[in-house]
Every structure is written in C-alpha cells, then in structure tokens.
Amino acid sequence: MAQRKSRADRRMDLIDAARRAMIQHGAEGVHLNQIAEEAGLTSGAVLYHYPDLRDLLIEAHHAGMERFYEQRIKKISGIADPAQKLITTIRSGLPEGPDDAGVRLLCELGGAAGRNRVYGTLLTTLFDRQVSMYQTILETGAAQGIFTLAQASETISRTLVALEDAYGYRIIARHHSIGPNEAVELILDYARLATGHELRPE
Amino acid sequence: MAQRKSRADRRMDLIDAARRAMIQHGAEGVHLNQIAEEAGLTSGAVLYHYPDLRDLLIEAHHAGMERFYEQRIKKISGIADPAQKLITTIRSGLPEGPDDAGVRLLCELGGAAGRNRVYGTLLTTLFDRQVSMYQTILETGAAQGIFTLAQASETISRTLVALEDAYGYRIIARHHSIGPNEAVELILDYARLATGHELRPE
DNA sequence: TACCTATTTGAATCCTGGTTCAACAAGTCA
DNA sequence: TGACTTGTTGAACCAGGATTCAAATAGGTA
C-alpha cells in the first residue's frame, strides 16, 4: 500500500500529480486513473480526497499559476536597476524549452478557457497581474529618468505580456526558428522601442 | 435515414461537424458520438469514412486554418494603400468576439501542439504564413516611402502576429477590458511605433 | 426496369473509465 | 494496550463510448 499521508500532504501530492497528468494528456483529456497512477494511488483514494475531479483540476491549475507567478517575482526581487529588472522579467516569462512544465500547463488552459468560465477567469487574472508587474517596473524606470516611454505604461505592459504568451506558445509548439533565445531578443527589440533604453544584458 | 451523399461531400460534412464538436468539447475531449450527432449520422457512418478518428480531427484543424487564412487574404485583397491594408489585416486576425468559431478552434490547438507534433507543425506553418503576409505589406509600404520601419520587417511581422494570437486568447477567455476593439487599438499602437505611420482608419 | 455498389443503420459486443463500498491498515490518543 | 479515526485498497458494479458487422436502402447504371 502507498504510504499513508495526512490530508494536507496528500492533497498537495494530488495537485502535483494532476499537473503532470494534464501536461501528458491534456487539460480536458486527462482521466482519473492517470492522475491516480501519477500519484501512486488507486482511483478510489483520489476520489476520497476529491469527490469531484473538477475541483482537483482547478486547484492544480491554480497552483500552477501561482507557482509560475511566484517564480517570476522571486527572480526579479533582488534587482534594483529597472533596465536589468525588465530584461530579467522578460526572460522569466518564457518557457525554458518545449518541455517546460509550467508554461505547458498554462498553454493547456488557453482552449479550455473559451468553454469554462473558471479557467477563463484564472487566465485573465494572471494576465492582469503580469501587466501590473511590468507597469511597476516601467514607471519606476520612467520616474528615474532611465526609460523614456513611447506609449502609455499600461499599453507597453500589455504588449509585453501578450508577446510572452504568444512566443511561449510558439516555443511549446517547437517552432523551428523561435526558441527561448530568439523570443527574448524579439521581445527586447520591442521593449527598446517602447522604453528608449538599449537594454543590454549585463 | 440521413440523406445519402457522395464520399467527397460526406467527408466535407464530417470535417465541418468535427470542427463544431471540437469547439464545444475541446480538441482532445471530443467523442466520436458527438461528431456523429453533429453530422446527423451514426457513429458507424463516421467510422466508415474515417476508420481512424485522428485523421478526421487533423483534417478538420487543417481545414479550419485554411479557411481562417483564406478569409484574411480575401479581406485585404482589394486594398491598394499599404496603411489601410495593414489596418484591415490586423482586424482580420482577431476574433469577432468570444464565440468566434474560427479562432476558437485555433485556440484549442495551442495546448495540444505541445504533445502532438502534427498539431505543432500546423500551428507553426500558419504562424509563418501570417508573418510573410505582414512582411509583404510592410515592405511594400516602405518601398513606397509610406512606412519608416523602426525594426526589421520580419521582427515587426512576427510581433504583429504574436500580438494577434495573444489578444485572440484574451478575447476568447472573455477578458473584461480587452475586447476586439481594444485589441485592435493595442496592436495599432505598436504598429504606429514600428512603421512611423499614424494608421488612421478611413 | 432490375441490378449493383456505396452508404448508412442498428444492434451486439467489447472495453474503458467512473463510482461505490466493505474491509483493511496505519496512526492517534486515552 | 485497546478503541477510535483516517487513509487506502480492491473488487464489484455501472454507464457510456468504440468497434464490428449483417442487414437495409438509396442512387447510379445498364
């Protein structure tokens, strides 16, 4: 028998297992048994913790987003210079490669969001939070006279997040000539135009 | 009994039915019976034409993309002025609303492309074709002295297609403050920066 | 008209996946 | 230690989806 665990621990395991299973089989194509197997449990045990599987899937997506967002915040938290901060932020929004689990999960959601209000709201919220994140950086830089913004800070921020999203999809789909490095460069090229800063990575 | 049809006609019907069914139930969550019902047939009849359902799904996606691309080409074909052409092209790449069937189908594919090479290739090909489309417009405009390009035409084109994609997802997910009009305006705002043209719709 | 073939049905069958639940195991606490 | 709680299993059950195929039927054709 699988090791017995506390309710809280097991739920965390299941959320993780669901994340992995969804990446393998799709957010909507995933089956209870696949999640159970991924968690090293039987389907009964999964149902014991989540009588309604949809709740587990939503929690898994939610957790995936939080993790994604927290990781970004963490990566940029120590950087003082707005220009370097901007560069790092852009990098942190892209998948590391076609198999990047965090972004894969987000991409899964894109289609489902059209059918499922909860998923739509989750994605929308994430988008808005990322926009705010960029806006703070841009306005700090502008206030310090480092950036000369060519557009409203909200417009630039939305554009940056949109570009991350779109190139994320390209990378996941294994575009032959757009990988993580090319995507960073494409986005930076826009950012230079929008901030009037040369944005050279240190 | 459903009206008897020729092989070619029936296959077209089925492709259309599969498109509708996938939009309702997801590219990977869709079931044979749902497609059959959508086509007004029994599951046996569907299997008679497509012994392997995956072939039907791929053809349906392919057809959806072709239609999407052809519609864009058609909308801009009569326009001579590069600026107006650019504006119209941008509009034609966005969904008309959250229920736009063409774009919904494309969004379905985003997640699956990470798992399925065929889907990845389809999306990649579409992306590249759209980039070429923009590139032609930009270079024509530049040659005529109407546009003053601030970046390489390929970079601008990629950025434009990426923005369309990303805002398409936002619109499908029913973002509260980004609808088709706002998305057009956001993209145009970038296009102004990149082309040096004010891009006023006539 | 009568035949021939391609298309479609409907029922039978198999299979997969979800759901339930009694029994059991592993802790916990008095 | 023994009773109690909680987590887990495994088997039984059920629903529904895929697959198969003989039979029915519509259209085309000679």
Coordinates of C-alpha atoms (C1' of nucleotides) in Angstrom, one line a residue:
Chain A
M1 CA 0.0 0.0 0.0
A2 CA 1.1 3.5 -0.7
Q3 CA 2.5 5.4 2.2
R4 CA -0.3 6.9 4.3
K5 CA -0.3 10.7 4.5
S6 CA -2.1 13.5 6.1
R7 CA -5.0 15.1 4.3
A8 CA -3.0 18.3 3.5
D9 CA 0.1 16.4 2.3
R10 CA -1.9 14.1 0.1
R11 CA -3.8 16.9 -1.4
M12 CA -0.6 18.6 -2.3
D13 CA 0.7 15.3 -3.9
L14 CA -2.5 15.0 -5.9
I15 CA -2.3 18.6 -7.1
D16 CA 1.1 17.8 -8.4
A17 CA 0.1 14.5 -9.9
A18 CA -2.8 16.2 -11.6
R19 CA -0.4 18.8 -13.1
R20 CA 1.8 16.1 -14.5
A21 CA -1.1 14.1 -15.8
M22 CA -2.6 17.1 -17.5
I23 CA 0.6 18.0 -19.2
Q24 CA 0.8 14.5 -20.6
H25 CA -2.8 14.0 -21.6
G26 CA -4.3 17.5 -21.9
A27 CA -6.4 19.6 -19.5
E28 CA -9.6 18.0 -20.7
G29 CA -8.4 14.7 -22.0
V30 CA -7.0 13.6 -18.6
H31 CA -8.5 10.6 -16.8
L32 CA -8.9 9.9 -13.2
N33 CA -6.8 6.7 -13.4
Q34 CA -4.0 8.6 -15.0
I35 CA -3.9 11.0 -12.1
A36 CA -4.1 8.2 -9.6
E37 CA -1.2 6.4 -11.3
E38 CA 0.8 9.5 -11.4
A39 CA 0.3 9.9 -7.6
G40 CA 1.0 6.2 -7.0
L41 CA -2.5 5.6 -5.6
T42 CA -5.8 4.0 -6.7
S43 CA -8.7 5.9 -8.2
G44 CA -10.6 5.4 -5.0
A45 CA -8.0 7.2 -3.0
V46 CA -8.1 10.1 -5.3
L47 CA -11.9 10.3 -5.1
Y48 CA -11.6 10.1 -1.3
H49 CA -9.8 13.4 -1.3
Y50 CA -11.5 15.0 -4.3
P51 CA -15.1 13.6 -4.7
D52 CA -15.4 15.9 -7.7
L53 CA -12.4 15.7 -10.0
R54 CA -13.1 19.1 -11.5
D55 CA -12.2 20.6 -8.2
L56 CA -8.8 18.9 -8.3
L57 CA -8.1 20.1 -11.8
I58 CA -9.0 23.7 -10.9
E59 CA -6.8 23.6 -7.9
A60 CA -4.0 22.2 -9.9
H61 CA -4.2 24.9 -12.5
H62 CA -4.5 27.5 -9.8
A63 CA -1.4 26.1 -8.1
G64 CA 0.5 26.0 -11.4
M65 CA -0.2 29.7 -12.0
E66 CA 0.7 30.7 -8.5
R67 CA 4.0 28.9 -8.8
F68 CA 4.7 30.4 -12.2
Y69 CA 4.0 33.9 -10.9
E70 CA 5.9 33.5 -7.7
Q71 CA 8.9 32.2 -9.5
R72 CA 8.9 35.3 -11.7
I73 CA 8.6 37.6 -8.7
K74 CA 11.4 35.8 -6.9
K75 CA 13.8 36.0 -9.9
I76 CA 13.4 39.8 -10.1
S77 CA 13.1 40.7 -6.5
G78 CA 16.8 41.4 -5.9
I79 CA 17.4 43.6 -8.9
A80 CA 17.4 47.3 -8.4
D81 CA 18.2 48.7 -11.8
P82 CA 14.9 49.0 -13.8
A83 CA 16.6 48.1 -17.1
Q84 CA 18.1 44.8 -15.8
K85 CA 14.9 44.1 -14.0
L86 CA 13.0 44.5 -17.2
I87 CA 15.3 42.1 -19.1
T88 CA 15.1 39.5 -16.4
T89 CA 11.4 39.8 -16.2
I90 CA 11.0 39.1 -19.9
R91 CA 13.2 36.1 -19.7
S92 CA 11.3 34.7 -16.7
G93 CA 8.0 34.8 -18.6
L94 CA 9.2 32.5 -21.3
P95 CA 9.4 28.7 -21.2
E96 CA 13.0 27.3 -20.9
G97 CA 12.2 25.0 -23.8
P98 CA 9.4 23.0 -25.4
D99 CA 9.1 20.8 -22.3
D100 CA 8.9 23.5 -19.7
A101 CA 6.2 22.1 -17.4
G102 CA 4.9 25.4 -16.0
V103 CA 4.2 27.0 -19.3
R104 CA 2.9 23.8 -20.8
L105 CA 0.2 23.7 -18.2
L106 CA -0.8 27.4 -19.0
C107 CA -1.0 26.6 -22.7
E108 CA -3.3 23.7 -22.0
L109 CA -5.7 26.2 -20.5
G110 CA -6.0 28.5 -23.5
G111 CA -8.5 26.5 -25.4
A112 CA -10.5 25.4 -22.4
A113 CA -10.9 29.0 -21.3
G114 CA -13.3 29.5 -24.1
R115 CA -15.6 26.9 -22.7
N116 CA -15.0 27.1 -19.0
R117 CA -15.6 30.4 -17.1
V118 CA -13.4 29.4 -14.2
Y119 CA -10.4 28.7 -16.5
G120 CA -11.1 32.0 -18.3
T121 CA -11.1 33.9 -15.1
L122 CA -7.9 32.3 -13.9
L123 CA -6.1 33.2 -17.1
T124 CA -7.4 36.7 -17.2
T125 CA -6.4 37.3 -13.6
L126 CA -2.9 36.0 -14.3
F127 CA -2.6 38.3 -17.3
D128 CA -3.6 41.3 -15.3
R129 CA -1.2 40.6 -12.6
Q130 CA 1.6 40.3 -15.0
V131 CA 0.6 43.5 -16.6
S132 CA 0.8 45.2 -13.2
M133 CA 4.2 43.7 -12.6
Y134 CA 5.6 45.3 -15.8
Q135 CA 3.8 48.5 -15.2
T136 CA 5.6 49.0 -11.8
I137 CA 9.0 48.4 -13.5
L138 CA 8.3 50.7 -16.3
E139 CA 7.0 53.6 -14.2
T140 CA 9.9 53.2 -11.7
G141 CA 12.3 53.4 -14.6
A142 CA 10.5 56.4 -16.1
A143 CA 10.4 58.2 -12.8
Q144 CA 14.2 57.7 -12.5
G145 CA 14.6 59.1 -16.0
I146 CA 16.1 55.8 -17.2
F147 CA 13.2 55.0 -19.5
T148 CA 11.5 57.3 -22.0
L149 CA 8.2 55.7 -22.6
A150 CA 6.9 55.8 -26.1
Q151 CA 3.5 54.6 -25.2
A152 CA 1.3 54.5 -22.1
S153 CA 2.8 52.2 -19.5
E154 CA -0.3 50.1 -19.5
T155 CA -0.1 49.7 -23.2
I156 CA 3.5 48.7 -23.1
S157 CA 2.9 46.3 -20.3
R158 CA 0.0 44.6 -22.0
T159 CA 2.1 44.3 -25.2
L160 CA 5.0 42.7 -23.3
V161 CA 2.7 40.2 -21.6
A162 CA 1.0 39.4 -24.8
L163 CA 4.3 38.8 -26.6
E164 CA 5.5 36.5 -23.8
D165 CA 2.3 34.5 -24.1
A166 CA 2.4 34.2 -27.9
Y167 CA 6.1 33.3 -28.1
G168 CA 5.5 30.8 -25.2
Y169 CA 3.0 29.0 -27.5
R170 CA 5.5 29.1 -30.4
I171 CA 8.2 27.6 -28.2
I172 CA 5.9 24.9 -26.9
A173 CA 4.9 24.0 -30.4
R174 CA 8.6 23.7 -31.3
H175 CA 8.8 26.4 -33.9
H176 CA 12.0 25.8 -35.9
S177 CA 13.4 29.2 -35.6
I178 CA 11.9 30.7 -32.5
G179 CA 13.3 29.3 -29.3
P180 CA 13.7 30.9 -25.9
N181 CA 16.7 33.0 -27.0
E182 CA 15.1 34.3 -30.2
A183 CA 11.9 35.1 -28.3
V184 CA 13.8 37.1 -25.7
E185 CA 15.5 39.0 -28.4
L186 CA 12.2 39.7 -30.2
I187 CA 10.6 41.0 -27.1
L188 CA 13.6 43.0 -26.1
D189 CA 13.6 44.6 -29.5
Y190 CA 10.1 45.9 -28.9
A191 CA 11.0 46.9 -25.4
R192 CA 13.9 49.0 -26.7
L193 CA 11.5 50.8 -29.0
A194 CA 9.0 51.4 -26.2
T195 CA 11.4 52.5 -23.4
G196 CA 14.1 54.2 -25.4
H197 CA 16.6 52.2 -23.5
E198 CA 19.2 50.0 -25.1
L199 CA 18.5 47.2 -22.6
R200 CA 21.9 45.4 -22.8
P201 CA 22.0 42.4 -20.5
E202 CA 24.9 42.7 -18.1
Chain B
M1 CA -32.1 7.6 -42.6
A2 CA -29.8 10.6 -43.3
Q3 CA -29.6 11.7 -46.8
R4 CA -27.1 9.6 -48.7
K5 CA -24.2 11.5 -50.1
S6 CA -21.1 11.1 -52.2
R7 CA -17.8 10.3 -50.5
A8 CA -16.4 13.7 -51.1
D9 CA -19.5 15.6 -49.9
R10 CA -19.8 13.5 -46.8
R11 CA -16.2 14.0 -45.9
M12 CA -16.7 17.7 -46.1
D13 CA -19.7 17.4 -43.9
L14 CA -17.8 15.4 -41.4
I15 CA -14.9 17.9 -41.3
D16 CA -17.4 20.6 -40.6
A17 CA -19.1 18.5 -37.9
A18 CA -15.8 17.7 -36.3
R19 CA -15.0 21.4 -36.2
R20 CA -18.2 22.2 -34.4
A21 CA -17.9 19.3 -32.0
M22 CA -14.3 20.2 -31.1
I23 CA -15.3 23.8 -30.3
Q24 CA -17.9 22.5 -28.0
H25 CA -16.0 19.8 -26.3
G26 CA -12.3 20.5 -26.8
A27 CA -9.9 19.2 -29.4
E28 CA -9.0 16.3 -27.2
G29 CA -12.1 15.8 -25.2
V30 CA -14.3 15.3 -28.2
H31 CA -16.1 11.9 -28.7
L32 CA -17.0 10.0 -31.8
N33 CA -20.7 10.1 -30.9
Q34 CA -20.6 13.9 -30.6
I35 CA -19.2 14.3 -34.1
A36 CA -21.7 11.8 -35.4
E37 CA -24.6 13.7 -33.8
E38 CA -23.3 17.0 -35.1
A39 CA -23.2 15.5 -38.6
G40 CA -26.7 13.9 -38.2
L41 CA -25.3 10.4 -38.6
T42 CA -24.5 7.4 -36.5
S43 CA -21.0 6.6 -35.3
G44 CA -20.8 3.7 -37.7
A45 CA -21.1 6.0 -40.7
V46 CA -18.4 8.3 -39.4
L47 CA -16.1 5.3 -39.0
Y48 CA -16.9 4.2 -42.5
H49 CA -15.4 7.4 -43.8
Y50 CA -12.7 7.8 -41.2
P51 CA -11.6 4.5 -39.7
D52 CA -9.1 6.4 -37.7
L53 CA -10.8 9.3 -36.0
R54 CA -7.5 11.1 -35.5
D55 CA -7.3 11.6 -39.3
L56 CA -10.6 13.4 -39.2
L57 CA -9.6 15.7 -36.4
I58 CA -6.4 16.6 -38.2
E59 CA -8.2 17.3 -41.4
A60 CA -10.7 19.4 -39.5
H61 CA -8.0 21.5 -38.0
H62 CA -6.2 21.8 -41.3
A63 CA -9.4 23.0 -43.0
G64 CA -10.1 25.4 -40.2
M65 CA -6.7 27.0 -40.6
E66 CA -7.0 27.2 -44.4
R67 CA -10.4 28.9 -44.0
F68 CA -9.0 31.3 -41.5
Y69 CA -6.1 32.2 -43.6
E70 CA -8.1 32.5 -46.9
Q71 CA -10.6 34.8 -45.2
R72 CA -7.8 37.1 -44.2
I73 CA -6.3 37.2 -47.7
K74 CA -9.7 37.8 -49.2
K75 CA -10.5 40.7 -46.9
I76 CA -7.3 42.6 -47.8
S77 CA -7.0 41.6 -51.4
G78 CA -8.8 44.7 -52.8
I79 CA -6.9 47.3 -50.8
A80 CA -4.1 49.2 -52.5
D81 CA -2.9 51.6 -49.8
P82 CA -0.4 49.8 -47.5
A83 CA -1.6 51.7 -44.4
Q84 CA -5.2 50.7 -44.9
K85 CA -4.1 47.2 -45.8
L86 CA -2.2 46.9 -42.6
I87 CA -5.1 48.1 -40.5
T88 CA -7.5 45.7 -42.2
T89 CA -5.1 42.9 -41.8
I90 CA -4.8 43.5 -38.1
R91 CA -8.5 43.5 -37.7
S92 CA -8.9 40.3 -39.7
G93 CA -6.6 38.4 -37.4
L94 CA -8.7 38.9 -34.3
P95 CA -11.8 37.0 -33.3
E96 CA -15.1 39.0 -33.7
G97 CA -16.0 38.1 -30.1
P98 CA -15.6 35.3 -27.6
D99 CA -17.6 32.9 -29.7
D100 CA -15.8 33.3 -33.0
A101 CA -15.6 29.8 -34.2
G102 CA -12.5 30.1 -36.4
V103 CA -10.3 31.5 -33.6
R104 CA -11.8 29.2 -31.0
L105 CA -10.6 26.2 -33.0
L106 CA -7.1 27.6 -33.3
C107 CA -7.0 28.2 -29.6
E108 CA -8.0 24.6 -28.9
L109 CA -4.8 23.6 -30.7
G110 CA -2.4 25.6 -28.6
G111 CA -2.1 23.1 -25.8
A112 CA -2.3 20.0 -27.9
A113 CA 0.6 21.3 -30.0
G114 CA 2.9 20.6 -27.1
R115 CA 2.0 16.9 -27.2
N116 CA 1.2 16.3 -30.8
R117 CA 3.8 17.0 -33.5
V118 CA 1.3 17.3 -36.3
Y119 CA -0.6 20.0 -34.5
G120 CA 2.6 21.8 -33.6
T121 CA 3.6 21.8 -37.3
L122 CA 0.2 23.0 -38.4
L123 CA 0.3 26.0 -36.0
T124 CA 3.9 26.8 -36.8
T125 CA 3.1 26.8 -40.5
L126 CA 0.2 29.1 -40.0
F127 CA 2.3 31.4 -38.0
D128 CA 5.0 31.6 -40.6
R129 CA 2.5 32.2 -43.4
Q130 CA 0.9 35.1 -41.5
V131 CA 4.4 36.6 -40.9
S132 CA 5.0 36.5 -44.6
M133 CA 1.7 38.2 -45.2
Y134 CA 2.6 41.1 -43.0
Q135 CA 6.1 41.3 -44.3
T136 CA 4.9 41.8 -47.8
I137 CA 2.7 44.7 -46.7
L138 CA 5.4 46.3 -44.7
E139 CA 8.0 46.2 -47.4
T140 CA 5.6 47.4 -50.0
G141 CA 4.8 50.4 -47.7
A142 CA 8.5 51.0 -47.0
A143 CA 9.4 50.9 -50.7
Q144 CA 6.7 53.5 -51.4
G145 CA 8.1 55.7 -48.6
I146 CA 4.8 55.5 -46.7
F147 CA 6.3 53.5 -43.8
T148 CA 9.5 54.2 -42.0
L149 CA 10.3 50.9 -40.3
A150 CA 11.8 51.1 -36.9
Q151 CA 12.7 47.4 -36.8
A152 CA 13.5 44.7 -39.3
S153 CA 10.3 43.9 -41.3
E154 CA 10.5 40.3 -40.1
T155 CA 10.7 41.4 -36.5
I156 CA 7.7 43.7 -36.9
S157 CA 5.7 41.0 -38.7
R158 CA 6.4 38.4 -36.0
T159 CA 5.5 40.8 -33.3
L160 CA 2.2 41.7 -35.1
V161 CA 1.2 38.0 -35.5
A162 CA 2.2 37.3 -31.9
L163 CA 0.1 40.1 -30.6
E164 CA -2.9 38.9 -32.7
D165 CA -2.5 35.5 -31.2
A166 CA -2.2 36.6 -27.7
Y167 CA -5.1 39.0 -27.8
G168 CA -7.1 36.4 -29.5
Y169 CA -6.7 34.2 -26.5
R170 CA -7.7 37.1 -24.2
I171 CA -10.8 37.7 -26.2
I172 CA -11.8 34.1 -26.2
A173 CA -11.2 33.9 -22.4
R174 CA -13.6 36.9 -22.1
H175 CA -11.1 39.4 -20.6
H176 CA -13.3 42.1 -19.1
S177 CA -11.4 45.1 -20.6
I178 CA -9.9 43.6 -23.8
G179 CA -12.4 43.0 -26.5
P180 CA -11.9 43.1 -30.3
N181 CA -11.8 46.9 -30.4
E182 CA -9.4 47.3 -27.6
A183 CA -7.1 44.7 -29.1
V184 CA -7.1 46.4 -32.5
E185 CA -6.2 49.6 -30.8
L186 CA -3.4 48.0 -28.8
I187 CA -1.9 46.4 -31.9
L188 CA -2.3 49.5 -33.9
D189 CA -0.5 51.4 -31.3
Y190 CA 2.5 49.2 -31.7
A191 CA 2.2 49.3 -35.4
R192 CA 2.4 53.1 -35.4
L193 CA 5.6 52.9 -33.4
A194 CA 7.1 50.4 -35.8
T195 CA 6.0 52.0 -39.1
G196 CA 6.1 55.6 -38.2
H197 CA 2.7 56.0 -39.8
E198 CA -0.3 57.3 -37.9
L199 CA -2.5 54.5 -39.3
R200 CA -5.9 56.2 -39.1
P201 CA -8.7 54.0 -40.3
E202 CA -10.6 55.7 -43.2
Chain C
dT1 C1' -36.9 -1.9 -65.0
dA2 C1' -33.7 -4.6 -62.4
dC3 C1' -29.2 -5.0 -60.8
dC4 C1' -25.1 -3.3 -58.5
dT5 C1' -22.5 -0.8 -55.4
dA6 C1' -21.7 2.6 -52.0
dT7 C1' -23.5 4.3 -48.0
dT8 C1' -26.0 4.1 -43.7
dT9 C1' -28.2 1.9 -39.9
dG10 C1' -28.9 -0.6 -35.6
dA11 C1' -27.9 -4.0 -32.6
dA12 C1' -24.5 -6.9 -30.5
dT13 C1' -20.1 -6.8 -28.3
dC14 C1' -16.2 -5.4 -26.1
dC15 C1' -13.8 -2.3 -23.5
dT16 C1' -12.6 1.5 -20.6
dG17 C1' -13.3 4.6 -17.1
dG18 C1' -16.0 6.3 -13.2
dT19 C1' -18.3 5.2 -8.8
dT20 C1' -19.4 2.8 -4.7
dC21 C1' -18.3 0.4 -0.6
dA22 C1' -16.9 -3.2 2.7
dA23 C1' -12.7 -4.4 4.5
dC24 C1' -8.3 -3.4 6.0
dA25 C1' -4.1 -0.8 7.6
dA26 C1' -1.8 2.8 9.9
dG27 C1' -1.7 6.2 13.1
dT28 C1' -3.5 8.6 17.4
dC29 C1' -4.9 9.0 21.8
dA30 C1' -6.8 7.7 26.3
Chain D
dT1 C1' -3.0 -1.8 25.4
dG2 C1' -7.2 -1.2 23.0
dA3 C1' -10.7 1.8 20.9
dC4 C1' -11.2 5.2 17.5
dT5 C1' -10.1 7.9 13.4
dT6 C1' -8.4 8.4 8.9
dG7 C1' -6.4 7.0 4.6
dT8 C1' -6.2 3.3 1.3
dT9 C1' -7.3 -0.7 -1.3
dG10 C1' -9.6 -3.9 -4.3
dA11 C1' -13.4 -5.8 -6.2
dA12 C1' -17.9 -5.2 -7.8
dC13 C1' -20.8 -2.5 -10.4
dC14 C1' -22.5 0.6 -13.8
dA15 C1' -22.5 3.9 -17.7
dG16 C1' -21.2 5.0 -21.9
dG17 C1' -18.1 5.1 -25.8
dA18 C1' -15.7 2.4 -29.5
dT19 C1' -15.9 -1.2 -32.7
dT20 C1' -17.9 -4.7 -35.6
dC21 C1' -21.0 -6.3 -38.9
dA22 C1' -25.1 -8.2 -41.1
dA23 C1' -29.0 -6.1 -43.0
dA24 C1' -31.3 -2.4 -45.2
dT25 C1' -31.6 1.3 -48.5
dA26 C1' -30.6 4.9 -51.8
dG27 C1' -28.5 6.1 -56.3
dG28 C1' -26.5 5.2 -60.2
dT29 C1' -26.3 2.4 -64.3
dA30 C1' -27.1 -0.9 -68.0

